[in-house]
Structure formats: C-alpha cells, structure tokens
Amino acid sequence: MSRNGLLIDYEYCTGCHSCEVSCKNEKNLSKDKWGIKMTEVGPWNVEGDKWEWNYVPVPTQLCDLCEDRVAKGEKPACALHCLGQCMEVGPVEELAKKMTDKGTKMALFVP
C-alpha cells in the first residue's frame, strides 16, 4: 500500500492560518499546540524589485494527515479549509512527481 503525504505549494499560500485553525478544531488541540504551524519567511529585498516573502505551513509531529478523515474518504482538515487551495494529499510518489514537474516553492511532508 502506498504511503500518503501532504504537498504544499507555498507559492499560493496567503498566510491566512485557516490550516492551523481547522487542525486545532479537528484535533481539539490546546492553544499552545499545533498540528500544522504557519511560518513566515521575509520580507526582505533580494535585489532591485525582487523580494523574498513566503508563508509556509509546516506540519508538526502531531500531524497524522487526519488519518480518521482520510479513512472515510475525506480530505484532511487543513487541505479542506485551505483558502489558497495549495495543499494536496495523496500517494508520496505522485506528489513527488508533481513537485519535480513544477520545480519551485513546494514542500512535501510525509508523516
């Protein structure tokens, strides 16, 4: 059986924190714990009119990709509620191919 992962295309992440909130609600996590945590990189000037400023959701050790939801054929809470629609769950091999094909601003999480 293929192992699932979470592909995050952070080129389209707006930093809205919907993934954090939906995960906390789904997993009933306390205010000081996260299953996925939003990080912000930047902003800083790279050169000229080019800037580095990214939001990257980072799954933690508490993330199990909502295995209960996935077992019922549902998306993980973070992917379901992602306003930028930049999260996808599926077999690691398929996600790695998508990541390779696009080439930039993507991260693959495998619990």
mmCIF file of N, CA, C and O in Angstrom:
data_model
loop_
_atom_site.group_PDB
_atom_site.id
_atom_site.type_symbol
_atom_site.label_atom_id
_atom_site.label_comp_id
_atom_site.label_asym_id
_atom_site.label_seq_id
_atom_site.Cartn_x
_atom_site.Cartn_y
_atom_site.Cartn_z
ATOM 1 N N MET A 1 0.841 -1.190 0.000
ATOM 2 C CA MET A 1 0.000 0.000 0.000
ATOM 3 C C MET A 1 0.884 1.250 0.000
ATOM 4 O O MET A 1 1.886 1.318 0.695
ATOM 5 N N SER A 2 0.508 2.214 -0.777
ATOM 6 C CA SER A 2 1.280 3.439 -0.913
ATOM 7 C C SER A 2 1.098 4.337 0.313
ATOM 8 O O SER A 2 0.024 4.411 0.900
ATOM 9 N N ARG A 3 2.149 5.013 0.657
ATOM 10 C CA ARG A 3 2.138 5.927 1.799
ATOM 11 C C ARG A 3 1.703 7.312 1.337
ATOM 12 O O ARG A 3 2.135 7.792 0.295
ATOM 13 N N ASN A 4 0.841 7.967 2.106
ATOM 14 C CA ASN A 4 0.363 9.299 1.749
ATOM 15 C C ASN A 4 1.264 10.391 2.306
ATOM 16 O O ASN A 4 1.933 10.214 3.325
ATOM 17 N N GLY A 5 1.248 11.511 1.618
ATOM 18 C CA GLY A 5 1.969 12.695 2.045
ATOM 19 C C GLY A 5 1.109 13.929 1.820
ATOM 20 O O GLY A 5 0.004 13.851 1.280
ATOM 21 N N LEU A 6 1.626 15.067 2.236
ATOM 22 C CA LEU A 6 0.954 16.358 2.065
ATOM 23 C C LEU A 6 1.870 17.253 1.244
ATOM 24 O O LEU A 6 2.991 17.552 1.657
ATOM 25 N N LEU A 7 1.402 17.650 0.056
ATOM 26 C CA LEU A 7 2.156 18.539 -0.812
ATOM 27 C C LEU A 7 1.638 19.955 -0.599
ATOM 28 O O LEU A 7 0.441 20.204 -0.708
ATOM 29 N N ILE A 8 2.546 20.866 -0.281
ATOM 30 C CA ILE A 8 2.186 22.259 -0.043
ATOM 31 C C ILE A 8 2.862 23.110 -1.116
ATOM 32 O O ILE A 8 4.079 23.151 -1.215
ATOM 33 N N ASP A 9 2.045 23.772 -1.921
ATOM 34 C CA ASP A 9 2.538 24.682 -2.948
ATOM 35 C C ASP A 9 2.497 26.075 -2.335
ATOM 36 O O ASP A 9 1.502 26.786 -2.440
ATOM 37 N N TYR A 10 3.576 26.462 -1.663
ATOM 38 C CA TYR A 10 3.525 27.707 -0.897
ATOM 39 C C TYR A 10 3.666 28.950 -1.760
ATOM 40 O O TYR A 10 3.562 30.067 -1.258
ATOM 41 N N GLU A 11 3.797 28.782 -3.059
ATOM 42 C CA GLU A 11 3.718 29.948 -3.947
ATOM 43 C C GLU A 11 2.331 30.598 -3.846
ATOM 44 O O GLU A 11 2.181 31.795 -4.036
ATOM 45 N N TYR A 12 1.328 29.788 -3.525
ATOM 46 C CA TYR A 12 -0.052 30.278 -3.473
ATOM 47 C C TYR A 12 -0.584 30.436 -2.053
ATOM 48 O O TYR A 12 -1.729 30.829 -1.872
ATOM 49 N N CYS A 13 0.221 30.141 -1.048
ATOM 50 C CA CYS A 13 -0.209 30.296 0.343
ATOM 51 C C CYS A 13 -0.278 31.784 0.686
ATOM 52 O O CYS A 13 0.663 32.531 0.447
ATOM 53 N N THR A 14 -1.402 32.202 1.258
ATOM 54 C CA THR A 14 -1.604 33.612 1.605
ATOM 55 C C THR A 14 -1.294 33.904 3.074
ATOM 56 O O THR A 14 -1.366 35.053 3.491
ATOM 57 N N GLY A 15 -0.998 32.859 3.848
ATOM 58 C CA GLY A 15 -0.710 33.057 5.262
ATOM 59 C C GLY A 15 -1.956 33.309 6.089
ATOM 60 O O GLY A 15 -1.886 33.939 7.140
ATOM 61 N N CYS A 16 -3.097 32.807 5.661
ATOM 62 C CA CYS A 16 -4.377 33.106 6.317
ATOM 63 C C CYS A 16 -4.589 32.344 7.634
ATOM 64 O O CYS A 16 -5.500 32.673 8.387
ATOM 65 N N HIS A 17 -3.815 31.309 7.896
ATOM 66 C CA HIS A 17 -3.891 30.496 9.111
ATOM 67 C C HIS A 17 -5.107 29.563 9.163
ATOM 68 O O HIS A 17 -5.364 28.951 10.191
ATOM 69 N N SER A 18 -5.861 29.436 8.068
ATOM 70 C CA SER A 18 -7.016 28.524 8.068
ATOM 71 C C SER A 18 -6.600 27.090 8.348
ATOM 72 O O SER A 18 -7.329 26.351 9.011
ATOM 73 N N CYS A 19 -5.435 26.695 7.862
ATOM 74 C CA CYS A 19 -4.952 25.331 8.111
ATOM 75 C C CYS A 19 -4.731 25.106 9.606
ATOM 76 O O CYS A 19 -5.116 24.068 10.151
ATOM 77 N N GLU A 20 -4.135 26.087 10.266
ATOM 78 C CA GLU A 20 -3.893 25.989 11.715
ATOM 79 C C GLU A 20 -5.195 25.858 12.483
ATOM 80 O O GLU A 20 -5.345 24.986 13.339
ATOM 81 N N VAL A 21 -6.129 26.750 12.189
ATOM 82 C CA VAL A 21 -7.398 26.788 12.925
ATOM 83 C C VAL A 21 -8.196 25.505 12.700
ATOM 84 O O VAL A 21 -8.710 24.912 13.652
ATOM 85 N N SER A 22 -8.292 25.057 11.450
ATOM 86 C CA SER A 22 -9.064 23.846 11.167
ATOM 87 C C SER A 22 -8.431 22.621 11.822
ATOM 88 O O SER A 22 -9.141 21.754 12.331
ATOM 89 N N CYS A 23 -7.116 22.561 11.850
ATOM 90 C CA CYS A 23 -6.419 21.444 12.501
ATOM 91 C C CYS A 23 -6.664 21.452 14.002
ATOM 92 O O CYS A 23 -6.974 20.425 14.597
ATOM 93 N N LYS A 24 -6.526 22.625 14.615
ATOM 94 C CA LYS A 24 -6.775 22.727 16.060
ATOM 95 C C LYS A 24 -8.182 22.263 16.406
ATOM 96 O O LYS A 24 -8.393 21.557 17.384
ATOM 97 N N ASN A 25 -9.157 22.679 15.586
ATOM 98 C CA ASN A 25 -10.542 22.280 15.836
ATOM 99 C C ASN A 25 -10.741 20.786 15.613
ATOM 100 O O ASN A 25 -11.414 20.129 16.409
ATOM 101 N N GLU A 26 -10.181 20.254 14.539
ATOM 102 C CA GLU A 26 -10.340 18.830 14.223
ATOM 103 C C GLU A 26 -9.705 17.947 15.292
ATOM 104 O O GLU A 26 -10.267 16.940 15.693
ATOM 105 N N LYS A 27 -8.518 18.328 15.741
ATOM 106 C CA LYS A 27 -7.762 17.511 16.702
ATOM 107 C C LYS A 27 -7.997 17.931 18.155
ATOM 108 O O LYS A 27 -7.425 17.341 19.066
ATOM 109 N N ASN A 28 -8.811 18.987 18.346
ATOM 110 C CA ASN A 28 -9.088 19.508 19.687
ATOM 111 C C ASN A 28 -7.790 19.820 20.433
ATOM 112 O O ASN A 28 -7.584 19.415 21.570
ATOM 113 N N LEU A 29 -6.906 20.550 19.762
ATOM 114 C CA LEU A 29 -5.606 20.891 20.333
ATOM 115 C C LEU A 29 -5.698 22.151 21.192
ATOM 116 O O LEU A 29 -6.447 23.071 20.860
ATOM 117 N N SER A 30 -4.902 22.190 22.243
ATOM 118 C CA SER A 30 -4.869 23.359 23.114
ATOM 119 C C SER A 30 -4.217 24.535 22.389
ATOM 120 O O SER A 30 -3.578 24.372 21.348
ATOM 121 N N LYS A 31 -4.372 25.698 22.984
ATOM 122 C CA LYS A 31 -3.898 26.936 22.371
ATOM 123 C C LYS A 31 -2.383 26.950 22.137
ATOM 124 O O LYS A 31 -1.892 27.639 21.251
ATOM 125 N N ASP A 32 -1.632 26.161 22.879
ATOM 126 C CA ASP A 32 -0.169 26.155 22.761
ATOM 127 C C ASP A 32 0.373 24.980 21.935
ATOM 128 O O ASP A 32 1.570 24.720 21.937
ATOM 129 N N LYS A 33 -0.514 24.272 21.194
ATOM 130 C CA LYS A 33 -0.078 23.144 20.371
ATOM 131 C C LYS A 33 -0.655 23.282 18.972
ATOM 132 O O LYS A 33 -1.734 23.825 18.779
ATOM 133 N N TRP A 34 0.095 22.769 18.008
ATOM 134 C CA TRP A 34 -0.308 22.839 16.610
ATOM 135 C C TRP A 34 -0.068 21.505 15.925
ATOM 136 O O TRP A 34 0.927 20.848 16.179
ATOM 137 N N GLY A 35 -0.949 21.144 15.014
ATOM 138 C CA GLY A 35 -0.721 20.017 14.125
ATOM 139 C C GLY A 35 -0.042 20.513 12.860
ATOM 140 O O GLY A 35 0.691 19.793 12.209
ATOM 141 N N ILE A 36 -0.302 21.778 12.543
ATOM 142 C CA ILE A 36 0.362 22.468 11.438
ATOM 143 C C ILE A 36 0.529 23.911 11.878
ATOM 144 O O ILE A 36 -0.356 24.480 12.520
ATOM 145 N N LYS A 37 1.685 24.495 11.607
ATOM 146 C CA LYS A 37 2.007 25.846 12.086
ATOM 147 C C LYS A 37 2.464 26.704 10.922
ATOM 148 O O LYS A 37 3.319 26.302 10.144
ATOM 149 N N MET A 38 1.867 27.874 10.812
ATOM 150 C CA MET A 38 2.236 28.803 9.740
ATOM 151 C C MET A 38 3.546 29.496 10.095
ATOM 152 O O MET A 38 3.712 29.985 11.210
ATOM 153 N N THR A 39 4.468 29.511 9.141
ATOM 154 C CA THR A 39 5.707 30.259 9.317
ATOM 155 C C THR A 39 5.773 31.330 8.234
ATOM 156 O O THR A 39 5.172 31.188 7.166
ATOM 157 N N GLU A 40 6.480 32.395 8.522
ATOM 158 C CA GLU A 40 6.650 33.480 7.564
ATOM 159 C C GLU A 40 8.143 33.682 7.335
ATOM 160 O O GLU A 40 8.911 33.808 8.282
ATOM 161 N N VAL A 41 8.531 33.705 6.089
ATOM 162 C CA VAL A 41 9.919 33.921 5.704
ATOM 163 C C VAL A 41 9.979 35.248 4.956
ATOM 164 O O VAL A 41 9.403 35.390 3.892
ATOM 165 N N GLY A 42 10.651 36.210 5.536
ATOM 166 C CA GLY A 42 10.740 37.537 4.931
ATOM 167 C C GLY A 42 9.800 38.498 5.628
ATOM 168 O O GLY A 42 9.302 38.203 6.697
ATOM 169 N N PRO A 43 9.545 39.637 5.073
ATOM 170 C CA PRO A 43 10.021 40.080 3.776
ATOM 171 C C PRO A 43 11.415 40.700 3.852
ATOM 172 O O PRO A 43 11.761 41.345 4.831
ATOM 173 N N TRP A 44 12.204 40.442 2.808
ATOM 174 C CA TRP A 44 13.463 41.140 2.639
ATOM 175 C C TRP A 44 13.748 41.280 1.152
ATOM 176 O O TRP A 44 13.308 40.490 0.342
ATOM 177 N N ASN A 45 14.483 42.322 0.837
ATOM 178 C CA ASN A 45 14.812 42.625 -0.547
ATOM 179 C C ASN A 45 15.944 41.728 -1.009
ATOM 180 O O ASN A 45 16.998 41.674 -0.387
ATOM 181 N N VAL A 46 15.704 41.000 -2.086
ATOM 182 C CA VAL A 46 16.738 40.145 -2.666
ATOM 183 C C VAL A 46 17.672 41.010 -3.494
ATOM 184 O O VAL A 46 18.873 41.040 -3.262
ATOM 185 N N GLU A 47 17.099 41.742 -4.442
ATOM 186 C CA GLU A 47 17.838 42.729 -5.238
ATOM 187 C C GLU A 47 16.836 43.469 -6.119
ATOM 188 O O GLU A 47 15.839 42.908 -6.547
ATOM 189 N N GLY A 48 17.093 44.730 -6.349
ATOM 190 C CA GLY A 48 16.210 45.529 -7.197
ATOM 191 C C GLY A 48 14.770 45.476 -6.738
ATOM 192 O O GLY A 48 14.471 45.782 -5.586
ATOM 193 N N ASP A 49 13.875 45.020 -7.621
ATOM 194 C CA ASP A 49 12.467 44.924 -7.253
ATOM 195 C C ASP A 49 12.061 43.501 -6.881
ATOM 196 O O ASP A 49 10.886 43.176 -6.825
ATOM 197 N N LYS A 50 13.024 42.634 -6.588
ATOM 198 C CA LYS A 50 12.739 41.246 -6.199
ATOM 199 C C LYS A 50 12.781 41.112 -4.683
ATOM 200 O O LYS A 50 13.752 41.523 -4.045
ATOM 201 N N TRP A 51 11.728 40.513 -4.139
ATOM 202 C CA TRP A 51 11.595 40.340 -2.696
ATOM 203 C C TRP A 51 11.400 38.881 -2.352
ATOM 204 O O TRP A 51 10.824 38.116 -3.121
ATOM 205 N N GLU A 52 11.870 38.505 -1.183
ATOM 206 C CA GLU A 52 11.610 37.182 -0.613
ATOM 207 C C GLU A 52 10.559 37.375 0.465
ATOM 208 O O GLU A 52 10.771 38.113 1.439
ATOM 209 N N TRP A 53 9.397 36.759 0.265
ATOM 210 C CA TRP A 53 8.336 36.848 1.267
ATOM 211 C C TRP A 53 7.398 35.684 1.047
ATOM 212 O O TRP A 53 6.609 35.665 0.110
ATOM 213 N N ASN A 54 7.522 34.675 1.882
ATOM 214 C CA ASN A 54 6.742 33.452 1.736
ATOM 215 C C ASN A 54 6.072 33.077 3.050
ATOM 216 O O ASN A 54 6.615 33.316 4.128
ATOM 217 N N TYR A 55 4.928 32.469 2.916
ATOM 218 C CA TYR A 55 4.257 31.812 4.042
ATOM 219 C C TYR A 55 4.361 30.321 3.766
ATOM 220 O O TYR A 55 4.059 29.866 2.660
ATOM 221 N N VAL A 56 4.800 29.578 4.773
ATOM 222 C CA VAL A 56 4.966 28.142 4.599
ATOM 223 C C VAL A 56 4.325 27.419 5.781
ATOM 224 O O VAL A 56 4.815 27.514 6.912
ATOM 225 N N PRO A 57 3.225 26.704 5.546
ATOM 226 C CA PRO A 57 2.633 25.885 6.610
ATOM 227 C C PRO A 57 3.541 24.682 6.873
ATOM 228 O O PRO A 57 3.939 23.990 5.942
ATOM 229 N N VAL A 58 3.869 24.459 8.140
ATOM 230 C CA VAL A 58 4.771 23.368 8.499
ATOM 231 C C VAL A 58 4.043 22.380 9.411
ATOM 232 O O VAL A 58 3.677 22.724 10.543
ATOM 233 N N PRO A 59 3.793 21.154 8.931
ATOM 234 C CA PRO A 59 3.176 20.139 9.785
ATOM 235 C C PRO A 59 4.119 19.776 10.935
ATOM 236 O O PRO A 59 5.342 19.790 10.778
ATOM 237 N N THR A 60 3.544 19.464 12.093
ATOM 238 C CA THR A 60 4.330 19.097 13.270
ATOM 239 C C THR A 60 4.217 17.592 13.524
ATOM 240 O O THR A 60 3.537 16.880 12.790
ATOM 241 N N GLN A 61 4.827 17.152 14.598
ATOM 242 C CA GLN A 61 4.753 15.742 14.976
ATOM 243 C C GLN A 61 3.337 15.314 15.338
ATOM 244 O O GLN A 61 3.029 14.122 15.362
ATOM 245 N N LEU A 62 2.456 16.273 15.624
ATOM 246 C CA LEU A 62 1.066 15.947 15.961
ATOM 247 C C LEU A 62 0.220 15.670 14.715
ATOM 248 O O LEU A 62 -0.914 15.227 14.817
ATOM 249 N N CYS A 63 0.771 15.922 13.527
ATOM 250 C CA CYS A 63 0.033 15.706 12.281
ATOM 251 C C CYS A 63 0.078 14.235 11.885
ATOM 252 O O CYS A 63 1.155 13.649 11.752
ATOM 253 N N ASP A 64 -1.108 13.655 11.684
ATOM 254 C CA ASP A 64 -1.212 12.291 11.157
ATOM 255 C C ASP A 64 -1.968 12.309 9.826
ATOM 256 O O ASP A 64 -2.509 11.302 9.391
ATOM 257 N N LEU A 65 -1.987 13.497 9.182
ATOM 258 C CA LEU A 65 -2.727 13.726 7.933
ATOM 259 C C LEU A 65 -4.206 13.398 8.097
ATOM 260 O O LEU A 65 -4.862 12.964 7.160
ATOM 261 N N CYS A 66 -4.715 13.617 9.318
ATOM 262 C CA CYS A 66 -6.130 13.343 9.620
ATOM 263 C C CYS A 66 -6.520 11.945 9.151
ATOM 264 O O CYS A 66 -7.466 11.754 8.389
ATOM 265 N N GLU A 67 -5.764 10.958 9.600
ATOM 266 C CA GLU A 67 -5.975 9.593 9.120
ATOM 267 C C GLU A 67 -7.418 9.125 9.284
ATOM 268 O O GLU A 67 -7.922 8.362 8.450
ATOM 269 N N ASP A 68 -8.122 9.581 10.326
ATOM 270 C CA ASP A 68 -9.531 9.196 10.513
ATOM 271 C C ASP A 68 -10.400 9.768 9.390
ATOM 272 O O ASP A 68 -11.264 9.081 8.853
ATOM 273 N N ARG A 69 -10.163 11.026 9.028
ATOM 274 C CA ARG A 69 -10.929 11.663 7.954
ATOM 275 C C ARG A 69 -10.619 10.994 6.614
ATOM 276 O O ARG A 69 -11.529 10.702 5.834
ATOM 277 N N VAL A 70 -9.330 10.761 6.343
ATOM 278 C CA VAL A 70 -8.913 10.160 5.079
ATOM 279 C C VAL A 70 -9.483 8.749 4.936
ATOM 280 O O VAL A 70 -9.905 8.349 3.845
ATOM 281 N N ALA A 71 -9.543 8.004 6.038
ATOM 282 C CA ALA A 71 -10.105 6.644 6.014
ATOM 283 C C ALA A 71 -11.570 6.662 5.594
ATOM 284 O O ALA A 71 -12.072 5.687 5.024
ATOM 285 N N LYS A 72 -12.254 7.782 5.841
ATOM 286 C CA LYS A 72 -13.666 7.933 5.441
ATOM 287 C C LYS A 72 -13.803 8.562 4.053
ATOM 288 O O LYS A 72 -14.902 8.896 3.628
ATOM 289 N N GLY A 73 -12.675 8.768 3.365
ATOM 290 C CA GLY A 73 -12.712 9.349 2.034
ATOM 291 C C GLY A 73 -12.748 10.870 2.032
ATOM 292 O O GLY A 73 -13.013 11.484 0.991
ATOM 293 N N GLU A 74 -12.479 11.490 3.163
ATOM 294 C CA GLU A 74 -12.488 12.948 3.270
ATOM 295 C C GLU A 74 -11.062 13.487 3.213
ATOM 296 O O GLU A 74 -10.102 12.772 3.464
ATOM 297 N N LYS A 75 -10.946 14.775 2.894
ATOM 298 C CA LYS A 75 -9.640 15.447 2.914
ATOM 299 C C LYS A 75 -9.249 15.746 4.357
ATOM 300 O O LYS A 75 -10.116 15.941 5.208
ATOM 301 N N PRO A 76 -7.940 15.842 4.633
ATOM 302 C CA PRO A 76 -7.513 16.349 5.943
ATOM 303 C C PRO A 76 -8.083 17.757 6.156
ATOM 304 O O PRO A 76 -8.316 18.492 5.186
ATOM 305 N N ALA A 77 -8.302 18.123 7.391
ATOM 306 C CA ALA A 77 -8.916 19.415 7.716
ATOM 307 C C ALA A 77 -8.142 20.580 7.110
ATOM 308 O O ALA A 77 -8.739 21.520 6.582
ATOM 309 N N CYS A 78 -6.809 20.529 7.149
ATOM 310 C CA CYS A 78 -6.008 21.641 6.626
ATOM 311 C C CYS A 78 -6.239 21.832 5.135
ATOM 312 O O CYS A 78 -6.433 22.952 4.660
ATOM 313 N N ALA A 79 -6.228 20.741 4.383
ATOM 314 C CA ALA A 79 -6.415 20.819 2.926
ATOM 315 C C ALA A 79 -7.839 21.226 2.573
ATOM 316 O O ALA A 79 -8.061 21.991 1.638
ATOM 317 N N LEU A 80 -8.809 20.737 3.333
ATOM 318 C CA LEU A 80 -10.205 21.074 3.079
ATOM 319 C C LEU A 80 -10.469 22.567 3.250
ATOM 320 O O LEU A 80 -11.183 23.174 2.464
ATOM 321 N N HIS A 81 -9.862 23.161 4.261
ATOM 322 C CA HIS A 81 -10.151 24.557 4.595
ATOM 323 C C HIS A 81 -9.125 25.547 4.049
ATOM 324 O O HIS A 81 -9.222 26.739 4.329
ATOM 325 N N CYS A 82 -8.152 25.081 3.274
ATOM 326 C CA CYS A 82 -7.123 25.957 2.727
ATOM 327 C C CYS A 82 -7.734 26.921 1.718
ATOM 328 O O CYS A 82 -8.237 26.502 0.670
ATOM 329 N N LEU A 83 -7.712 28.203 2.030
ATOM 330 C CA LEU A 83 -8.321 29.204 1.155
ATOM 331 C C LEU A 83 -7.554 29.373 -0.152
ATOM 332 O O LEU A 83 -8.130 29.693 -1.180
ATOM 333 N N GLY A 84 -6.243 29.154 -0.125
ATOM 334 C CA GLY A 84 -5.431 29.262 -1.338
ATOM 335 C C GLY A 84 -5.435 27.988 -2.164
ATOM 336 O O GLY A 84 -4.852 27.950 -3.242
ATOM 337 N N GLN A 85 -6.087 26.948 -1.655
ATOM 338 C CA GLN A 85 -6.131 25.633 -2.299
ATOM 339 C C GLN A 85 -4.741 25.176 -2.722
ATOM 340 O O GLN A 85 -4.523 24.703 -3.838
ATOM 341 N N CYS A 86 -3.797 25.334 -1.791
ATOM 342 C CA CYS A 86 -2.404 24.997 -2.116
ATOM 343 C C CYS A 86 -1.919 23.729 -1.422
ATOM 344 O O CYS A 86 -0.731 23.462 -1.415
ATOM 345 N N MET A 87 -2.850 22.943 -0.881
ATOM 346 C CA MET A 87 -2.478 21.695 -0.211
ATOM 347 C C MET A 87 -3.163 20.521 -0.881
ATOM 348 O O MET A 87 -4.333 20.590 -1.230
ATOM 349 N N GLU A 88 -2.395 19.443 -1.045
ATOM 350 C CA GLU A 88 -2.928 18.246 -1.673
ATOM 351 C C GLU A 88 -2.383 17.024 -0.951
ATOM 352 O O GLU A 88 -1.190 16.947 -0.666
ATOM 353 N N VAL A 89 -3.259 16.072 -0.677
ATOM 354 C CA VAL A 89 -2.859 14.826 -0.036
ATOM 355 C C VAL A 89 -2.981 13.701 -1.050
ATOM 356 O O VAL A 89 -3.910 13.678 -1.846
ATOM 357 N N GLY A 90 -2.017 12.806 -1.026
ATOM 358 C CA GLY A 90 -2.057 11.669 -1.934
ATOM 359 C C GLY A 90 -0.828 10.811 -1.767
ATOM 360 O O GLY A 90 0.010 11.066 -0.894
ATOM 361 N N PRO A 91 -0.697 9.796 -2.614
ATOM 362 C CA PRO A 91 0.481 8.923 -2.543
ATOM 363 C C PRO A 91 1.765 9.737 -2.756
ATOM 364 O O PRO A 91 1.832 10.596 -3.645
ATOM 365 N N VAL A 92 2.758 9.464 -1.939
ATOM 366 C CA VAL A 92 4.019 10.199 -1.959
ATOM 367 C C VAL A 92 4.642 10.215 -3.353
ATOM 368 O O VAL A 92 5.128 11.260 -3.803
ATOM 369 N N GLU A 93 4.612 9.092 -4.046
ATOM 370 C CA GLU A 93 5.226 9.014 -5.368
ATOM 371 C C GLU A 93 4.581 9.999 -6.340
ATOM 372 O O GLU A 93 5.262 10.671 -7.112
ATOM 373 N N GLU A 94 3.238 10.083 -6.313
ATOM 374 C CA GLU A 94 2.519 11.006 -7.211
ATOM 375 C C GLU A 94 2.819 12.461 -6.847
ATOM 376 O O GLU A 94 3.020 13.304 -7.725
ATOM 377 N N LEU A 95 2.831 12.753 -5.558
ATOM 378 C CA LEU A 95 3.100 14.120 -5.108
ATOM 379 C C LEU A 95 4.537 14.530 -5.435
ATOM 380 O O LEU A 95 4.783 15.670 -5.829
ATOM 381 N N ALA A 96 5.471 13.597 -5.280
ATOM 382 C CA ALA A 96 6.877 13.892 -5.593
ATOM 383 C C ALA A 96 7.037 14.208 -7.079
ATOM 384 O O ALA A 96 7.801 15.099 -7.452
ATOM 385 N N LYS A 97 6.281 13.524 -7.930
ATOM 386 C CA LYS A 97 6.340 13.802 -9.371
ATOM 387 C C LYS A 97 5.803 15.208 -9.660
ATOM 388 O O LYS A 97 6.410 15.963 -10.420
ATOM 389 N N LYS A 98 4.677 15.574 -9.037
ATOM 390 C CA LYS A 98 4.131 16.926 -9.224
ATOM 391 C C LYS A 98 5.138 17.972 -8.765
ATOM 392 O O LYS A 98 5.320 19.000 -9.398
ATOM 393 N N MET A 99 5.782 17.672 -7.659
ATOM 394 C CA MET A 99 6.771 18.594 -7.100
ATOM 395 C C MET A 99 7.953 18.741 -8.058
ATOM 396 O O MET A 99 8.417 19.852 -8.318
ATOM 397 N N THR A 100 8.408 17.645 -8.602
ATOM 398 C CA THR A 100 9.527 17.657 -9.545
ATOM 399 C C THR A 100 9.146 18.392 -10.826
ATOM 400 O O THR A 100 9.924 19.176 -11.356
ATOM 401 N N ASP A 101 7.927 18.152 -11.308
ATOM 402 C CA ASP A 101 7.464 18.794 -12.541
ATOM 403 C C ASP A 101 7.390 20.310 -12.387
ATOM 404 O O ASP A 101 7.744 21.048 -13.297
ATOM 405 N N LYS A 102 6.918 20.796 -11.228
ATOM 406 C CA LYS A 102 6.805 22.241 -11.038
ATOM 407 C C LYS A 102 8.167 22.846 -10.715
ATOM 408 O O LYS A 102 8.536 23.874 -11.255
ATOM 409 N N GLY A 103 8.872 22.228 -9.772
ATOM 410 C CA GLY A 103 10.248 22.635 -9.516
ATOM 411 C C GLY A 103 10.510 23.664 -8.433
ATOM 412 O O GLY A 103 11.602 23.712 -7.904
ATOM 413 N N THR A 104 9.564 24.543 -8.116
ATOM 414 C CA THR A 104 9.859 25.576 -7.125
ATOM 415 C C THR A 104 8.717 25.798 -6.152
ATOM 416 O O THR A 104 7.556 25.510 -6.451
ATOM 417 N N LYS A 105 9.078 26.338 -5.016
ATOM 418 C CA LYS A 105 8.143 26.769 -3.975
ATOM 419 C C LYS A 105 7.141 25.702 -3.566
ATOM 420 O O LYS A 105 5.959 25.961 -3.403
ATOM 421 N N MET A 106 7.632 24.494 -3.391
ATOM 422 C CA MET A 106 6.790 23.394 -2.923
ATOM 423 C C MET A 106 7.521 22.637 -1.829
ATOM 424 O O MET A 106 8.754 22.590 -1.808
ATOM 425 N N ALA A 107 6.736 22.077 -0.922
ATOM 426 C CA ALA A 107 7.297 21.239 0.145
ATOM 427 C C ALA A 107 6.434 19.995 0.271
ATOM 428 O O ALA A 107 5.206 20.066 0.159
ATOM 429 N N LEU A 108 7.064 18.858 0.493
ATOM 430 C CA LEU A 108 6.354 17.580 0.641
ATOM 431 C C LEU A 108 6.587 17.065 2.053
ATOM 432 O O LEU A 108 7.725 16.866 2.471
ATOM 433 N N PHE A 109 5.485 16.871 2.782
ATOM 434 C CA PHE A 109 5.533 16.363 4.154
ATOM 435 C C PHE A 109 5.062 14.920 4.152
ATOM 436 O O PHE A 109 4.013 14.600 3.593
ATOM 437 N N VAL A 110 5.844 14.060 4.783
ATOM 438 C CA VAL A 110 5.472 12.660 4.932
ATOM 439 C C VAL A 110 5.577 12.317 6.412
ATOM 440 O O VAL A 110 6.675 12.331 6.965
ATOM 441 N N PRO A 111 4.434 12.042 7.053
ATOM 442 C CA PRO A 111 4.490 11.743 8.493
ATOM 443 C C PRO A 111 5.159 10.408 8.776
ATOM 444 O O PRO A 111 5.213 9.553 7.941
#
